[in-house]
Structures are given as structure tokens and as C-alpha cells.
mmCIF file of C-alpha atoms in Angstrom:
data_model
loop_
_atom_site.group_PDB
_atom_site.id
_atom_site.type_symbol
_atom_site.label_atom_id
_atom_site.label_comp_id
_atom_site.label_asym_id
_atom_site.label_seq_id
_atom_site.Cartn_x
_atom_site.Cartn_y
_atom_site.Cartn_z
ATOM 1 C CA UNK A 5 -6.701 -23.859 33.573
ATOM 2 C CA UNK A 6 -10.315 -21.982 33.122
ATOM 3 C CA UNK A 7 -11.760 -24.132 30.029
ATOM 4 C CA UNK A 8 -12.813 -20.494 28.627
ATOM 5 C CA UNK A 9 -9.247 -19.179 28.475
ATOM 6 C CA UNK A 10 -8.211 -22.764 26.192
ATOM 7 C CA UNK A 11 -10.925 -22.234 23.952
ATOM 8 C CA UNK A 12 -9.885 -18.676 23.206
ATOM 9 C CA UNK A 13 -6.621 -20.015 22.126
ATOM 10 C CA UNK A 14 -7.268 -22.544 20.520
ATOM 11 C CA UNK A 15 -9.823 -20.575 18.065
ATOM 12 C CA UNK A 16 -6.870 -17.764 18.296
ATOM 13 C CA UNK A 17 -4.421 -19.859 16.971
ATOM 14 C CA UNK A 18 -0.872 -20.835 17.573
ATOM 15 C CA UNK A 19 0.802 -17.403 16.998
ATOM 16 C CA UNK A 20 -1.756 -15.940 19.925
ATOM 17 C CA UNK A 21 -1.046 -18.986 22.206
ATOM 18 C CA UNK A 22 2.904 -18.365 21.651
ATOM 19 C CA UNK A 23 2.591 -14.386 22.795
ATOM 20 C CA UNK A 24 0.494 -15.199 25.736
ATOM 21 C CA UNK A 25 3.231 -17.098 26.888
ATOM 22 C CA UNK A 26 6.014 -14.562 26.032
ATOM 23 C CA UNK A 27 6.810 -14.990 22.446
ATOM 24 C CA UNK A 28 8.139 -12.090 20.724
ATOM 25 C CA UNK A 29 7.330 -11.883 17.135
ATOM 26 C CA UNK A 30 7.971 -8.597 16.320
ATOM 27 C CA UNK A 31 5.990 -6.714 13.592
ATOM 28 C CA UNK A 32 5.447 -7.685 10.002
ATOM 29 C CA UNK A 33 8.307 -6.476 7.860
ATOM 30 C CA UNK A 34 10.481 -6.189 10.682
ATOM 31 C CA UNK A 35 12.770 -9.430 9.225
ATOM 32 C CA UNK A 36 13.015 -7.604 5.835
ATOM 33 C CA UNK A 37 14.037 -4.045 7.695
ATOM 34 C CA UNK A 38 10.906 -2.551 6.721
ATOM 35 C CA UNK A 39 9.253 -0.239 8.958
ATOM 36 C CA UNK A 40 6.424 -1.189 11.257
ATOM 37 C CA UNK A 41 3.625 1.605 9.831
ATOM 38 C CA UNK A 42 3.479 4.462 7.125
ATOM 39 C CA UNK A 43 5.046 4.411 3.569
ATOM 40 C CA UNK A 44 7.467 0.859 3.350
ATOM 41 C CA UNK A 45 5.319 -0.578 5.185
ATOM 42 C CA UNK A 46 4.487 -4.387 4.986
ATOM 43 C CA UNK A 47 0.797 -3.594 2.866
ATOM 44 C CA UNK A 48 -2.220 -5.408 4.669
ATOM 45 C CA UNK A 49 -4.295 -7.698 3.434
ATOM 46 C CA UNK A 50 -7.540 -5.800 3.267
ATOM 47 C CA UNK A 51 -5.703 -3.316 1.139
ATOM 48 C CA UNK A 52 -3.985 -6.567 -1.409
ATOM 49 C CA UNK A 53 -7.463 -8.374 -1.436
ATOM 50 C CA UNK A 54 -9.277 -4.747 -2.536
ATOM 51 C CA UNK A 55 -6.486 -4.021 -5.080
ATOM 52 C CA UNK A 56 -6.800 -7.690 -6.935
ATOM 53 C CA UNK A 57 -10.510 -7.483 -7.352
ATOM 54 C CA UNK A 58 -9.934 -4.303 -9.161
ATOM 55 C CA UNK A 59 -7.532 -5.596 -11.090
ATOM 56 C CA UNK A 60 -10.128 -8.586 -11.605
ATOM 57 C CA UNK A 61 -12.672 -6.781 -12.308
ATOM 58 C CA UNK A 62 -10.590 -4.952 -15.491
ATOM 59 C CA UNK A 63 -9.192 -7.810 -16.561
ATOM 60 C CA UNK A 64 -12.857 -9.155 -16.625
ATOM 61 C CA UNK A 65 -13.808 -5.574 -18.565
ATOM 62 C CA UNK A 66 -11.292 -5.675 -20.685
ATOM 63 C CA UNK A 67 -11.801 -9.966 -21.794
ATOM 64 C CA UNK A 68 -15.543 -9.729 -22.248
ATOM 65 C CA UNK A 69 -15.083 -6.320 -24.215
ATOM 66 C CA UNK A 70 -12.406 -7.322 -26.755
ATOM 67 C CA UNK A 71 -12.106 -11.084 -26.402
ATOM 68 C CA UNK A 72 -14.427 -13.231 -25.424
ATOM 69 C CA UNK A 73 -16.833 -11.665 -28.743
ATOM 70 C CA UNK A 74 -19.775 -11.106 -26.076
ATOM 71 C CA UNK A 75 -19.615 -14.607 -24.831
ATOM 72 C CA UNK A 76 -19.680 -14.345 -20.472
ATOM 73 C CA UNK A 77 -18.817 -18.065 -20.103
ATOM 74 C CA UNK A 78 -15.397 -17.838 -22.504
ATOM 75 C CA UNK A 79 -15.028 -14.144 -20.464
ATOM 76 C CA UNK A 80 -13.125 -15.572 -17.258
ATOM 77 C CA UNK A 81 -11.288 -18.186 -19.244
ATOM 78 C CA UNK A 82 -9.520 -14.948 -21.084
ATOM 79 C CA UNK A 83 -9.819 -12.570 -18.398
ATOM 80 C CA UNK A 84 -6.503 -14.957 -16.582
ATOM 81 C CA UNK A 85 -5.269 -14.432 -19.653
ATOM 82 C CA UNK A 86 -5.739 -10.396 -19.628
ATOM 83 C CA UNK A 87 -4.773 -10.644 -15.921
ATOM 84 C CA UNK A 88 -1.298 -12.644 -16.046
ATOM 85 C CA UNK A 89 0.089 -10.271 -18.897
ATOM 86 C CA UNK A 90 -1.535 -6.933 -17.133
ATOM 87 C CA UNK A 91 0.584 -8.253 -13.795
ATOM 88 C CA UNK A 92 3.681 -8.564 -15.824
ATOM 89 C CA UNK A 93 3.776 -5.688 -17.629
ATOM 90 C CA UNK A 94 2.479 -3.061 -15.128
ATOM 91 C CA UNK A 95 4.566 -4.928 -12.143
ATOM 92 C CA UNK A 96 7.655 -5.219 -14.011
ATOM 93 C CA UNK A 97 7.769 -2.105 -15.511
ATOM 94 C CA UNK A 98 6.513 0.496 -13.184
ATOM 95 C CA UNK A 99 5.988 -1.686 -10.440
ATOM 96 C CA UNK A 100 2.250 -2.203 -9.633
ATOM 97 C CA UNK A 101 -0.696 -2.917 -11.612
ATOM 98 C CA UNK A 102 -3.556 -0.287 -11.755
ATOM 99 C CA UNK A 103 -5.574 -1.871 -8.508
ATOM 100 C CA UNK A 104 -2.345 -1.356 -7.043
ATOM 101 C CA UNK A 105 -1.708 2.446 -7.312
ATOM 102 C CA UNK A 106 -5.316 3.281 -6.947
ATOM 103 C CA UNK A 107 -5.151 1.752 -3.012
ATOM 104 C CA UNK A 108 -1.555 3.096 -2.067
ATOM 105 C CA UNK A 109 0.863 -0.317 -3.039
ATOM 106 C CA UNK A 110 3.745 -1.317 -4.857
ATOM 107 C CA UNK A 111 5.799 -4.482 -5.104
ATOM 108 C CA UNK A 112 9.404 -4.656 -4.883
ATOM 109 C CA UNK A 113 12.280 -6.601 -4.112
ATOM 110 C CA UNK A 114 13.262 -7.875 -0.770
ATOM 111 C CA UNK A 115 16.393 -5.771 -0.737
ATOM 112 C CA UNK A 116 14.104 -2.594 -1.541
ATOM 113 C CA UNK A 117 15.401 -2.302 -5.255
ATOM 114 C CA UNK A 118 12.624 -3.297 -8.337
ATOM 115 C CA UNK A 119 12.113 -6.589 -8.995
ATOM 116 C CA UNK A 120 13.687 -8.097 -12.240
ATOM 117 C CA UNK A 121 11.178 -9.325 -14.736
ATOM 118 C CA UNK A 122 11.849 -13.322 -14.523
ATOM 119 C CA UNK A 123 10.828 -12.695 -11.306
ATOM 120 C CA UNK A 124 8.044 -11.154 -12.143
ATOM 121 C CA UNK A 125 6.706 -13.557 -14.290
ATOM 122 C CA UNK A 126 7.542 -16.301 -11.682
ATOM 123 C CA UNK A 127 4.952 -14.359 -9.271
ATOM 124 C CA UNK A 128 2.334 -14.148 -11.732
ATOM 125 C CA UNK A 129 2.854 -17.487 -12.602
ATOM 126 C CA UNK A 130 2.424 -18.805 -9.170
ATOM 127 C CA UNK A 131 -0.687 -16.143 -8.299
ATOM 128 C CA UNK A 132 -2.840 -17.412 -11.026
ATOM 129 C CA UNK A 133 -2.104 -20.831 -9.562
ATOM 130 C CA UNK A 134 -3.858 -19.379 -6.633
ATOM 131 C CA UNK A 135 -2.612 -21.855 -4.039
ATOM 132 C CA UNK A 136 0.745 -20.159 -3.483
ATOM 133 C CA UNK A 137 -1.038 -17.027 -2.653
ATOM 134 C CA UNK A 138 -2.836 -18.295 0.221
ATOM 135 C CA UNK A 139 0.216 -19.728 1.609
ATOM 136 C CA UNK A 140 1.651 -16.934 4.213
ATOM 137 C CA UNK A 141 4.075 -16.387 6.251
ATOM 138 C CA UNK A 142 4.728 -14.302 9.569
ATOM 139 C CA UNK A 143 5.271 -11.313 7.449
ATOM 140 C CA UNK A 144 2.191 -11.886 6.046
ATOM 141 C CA UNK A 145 3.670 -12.533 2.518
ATOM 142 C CA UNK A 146 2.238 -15.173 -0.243
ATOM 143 C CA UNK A 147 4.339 -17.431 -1.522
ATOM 144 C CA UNK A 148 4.106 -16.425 -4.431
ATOM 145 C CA UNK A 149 5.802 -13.066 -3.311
ATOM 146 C CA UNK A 150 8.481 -15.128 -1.157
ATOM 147 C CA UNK A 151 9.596 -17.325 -3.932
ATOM 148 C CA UNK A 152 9.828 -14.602 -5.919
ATOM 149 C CA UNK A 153 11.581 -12.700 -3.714
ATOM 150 C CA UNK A 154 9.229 -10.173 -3.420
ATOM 151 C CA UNK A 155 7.212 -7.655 -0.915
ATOM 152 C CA UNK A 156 4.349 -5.657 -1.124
ATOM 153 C CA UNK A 157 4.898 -2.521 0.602
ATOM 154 C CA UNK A 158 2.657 0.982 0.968
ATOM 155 C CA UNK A 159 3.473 3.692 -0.781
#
């Protein structure tokens, strides 16, 4: 074996590796019946990334403006505050939070039905842990949104 082609997959990773040698994954969402592009989509994580830091960023607005009395270092402490009830009342209400609908996404339930709010607070829970949300799978879904029984789709 050229030494060139093993140290493309190994920096590729396992999942490349696997469909060089005839692996079928399928596409994201495909598990969950979701289709592969356009609205019900499987969201990306460009678009999830983007939509969090504006939800951040408000929650951030919205602490240092009304609750942290001026104060930047007591700002970030609140804005998780600000954020955690923002992401369950937008999420299980109306299904997204504002960072959400500006970039095109919306979270619902596996079966393709709106997710119940114990849920809902079980995801927000485990996002402001943060380690959960790293964690994904083939889908490419947190944990956070798999314990939860959850999906981010496009809208």
C-alpha cells in the first residue's frame, strides 16, 4: 500500500476508510426517513453553529442589558441563564429559538410531530452542559438532540 494513500485515511477518519472499502452509509437523516436535501432535511452544522451564536449573542444582549446591572464579568454567568429559558420557551412552543428561524431551522421530534416540553427542557439541559452537544452521531445529531429524541431539520 502507497504510504500517501494510509495517511489520507487515517487523517480522513474511520467513516472515509469504511466507504473506500465499500461501506454504504447512506445520507444523514436517511435512518429517521428524512429526506436527503431541501426542506426536512437533516440541518448542517455550519447552519446550527451560526444559529447558536445568535442566539448567544442575545442572550448575552439581553443579560448585560437587564441583569447583570452593567457588570460584563456577572454578564455570561446570566446570559446561560437568559439562554436555557429562551431555548425552552421558543423551542417548546413554536419550535425554534430566534437564531433558529432567522437561518432556515426548526427542531422536532424524531417521528416528525413537535417535541413535548419535558423533552425540551431535557435538551436544554444537556446543551448548556455542552459536552452532550459535541457528541454526534452518523446523522450528525448531538446528544443532546438524540436523548431527547429530537432532530434539527431545515425549514
Amino acid at each position: 500500500m502507497d504510504n500517501r494513500r494510509a495517511i489520507g485515511t487515517w487523517i480522513s477518519g474511520p467513516r472515509a476508510a469504511a466507504e473506500d472499502m465499500g461501506v454504504d452509509f447512506g445520507y444523514r437523516g436517511q435512518q429517521l426517513g428524512l429526506p436527503e436535501e431541501g426542506p426536512g432535511s437533516i440541518a448542517r452544522p455550519g447552519r446550527r453553529f451560526a444559529a447558536l451564536f445568535i442566539d448567544w449573542a442575545l442572550c448575552l444582549l439581553i443579560a448585560y442589558g437587564l441583569l447583570s446591572g452593567g457588570k460584563a464579568t456577572a454578564a455570561s454567568n446570566w446570559a446561560l441563564l437568559v439562554f436555557a429559558v429562551l431555548s425552552v420557551l421558543t423551542v417548546g412552543t413554536v419550535g425554534f429559538t430566534p437564531g433558529k428561524r432567522l437561518l432556515g431551522l426548526r427542531v422536532i421530534s424524531e417521528d416528525g410531530g413537535r417535541i413535548s416540553l419535558p423533552r425540551v427542557a431535557l435538551r436544554t439541559v444537556l446543551l448548556v452542559v455542552v459536552i452532550p452537544a459535541v457528541v454526534w452521531d452518523r446523522d450528525g445529531r448531538g446528544l443532546h438532540d438524540r436523548v431527547s429524541r429530537a432532530v434539527q431539520v431545515r425549514l
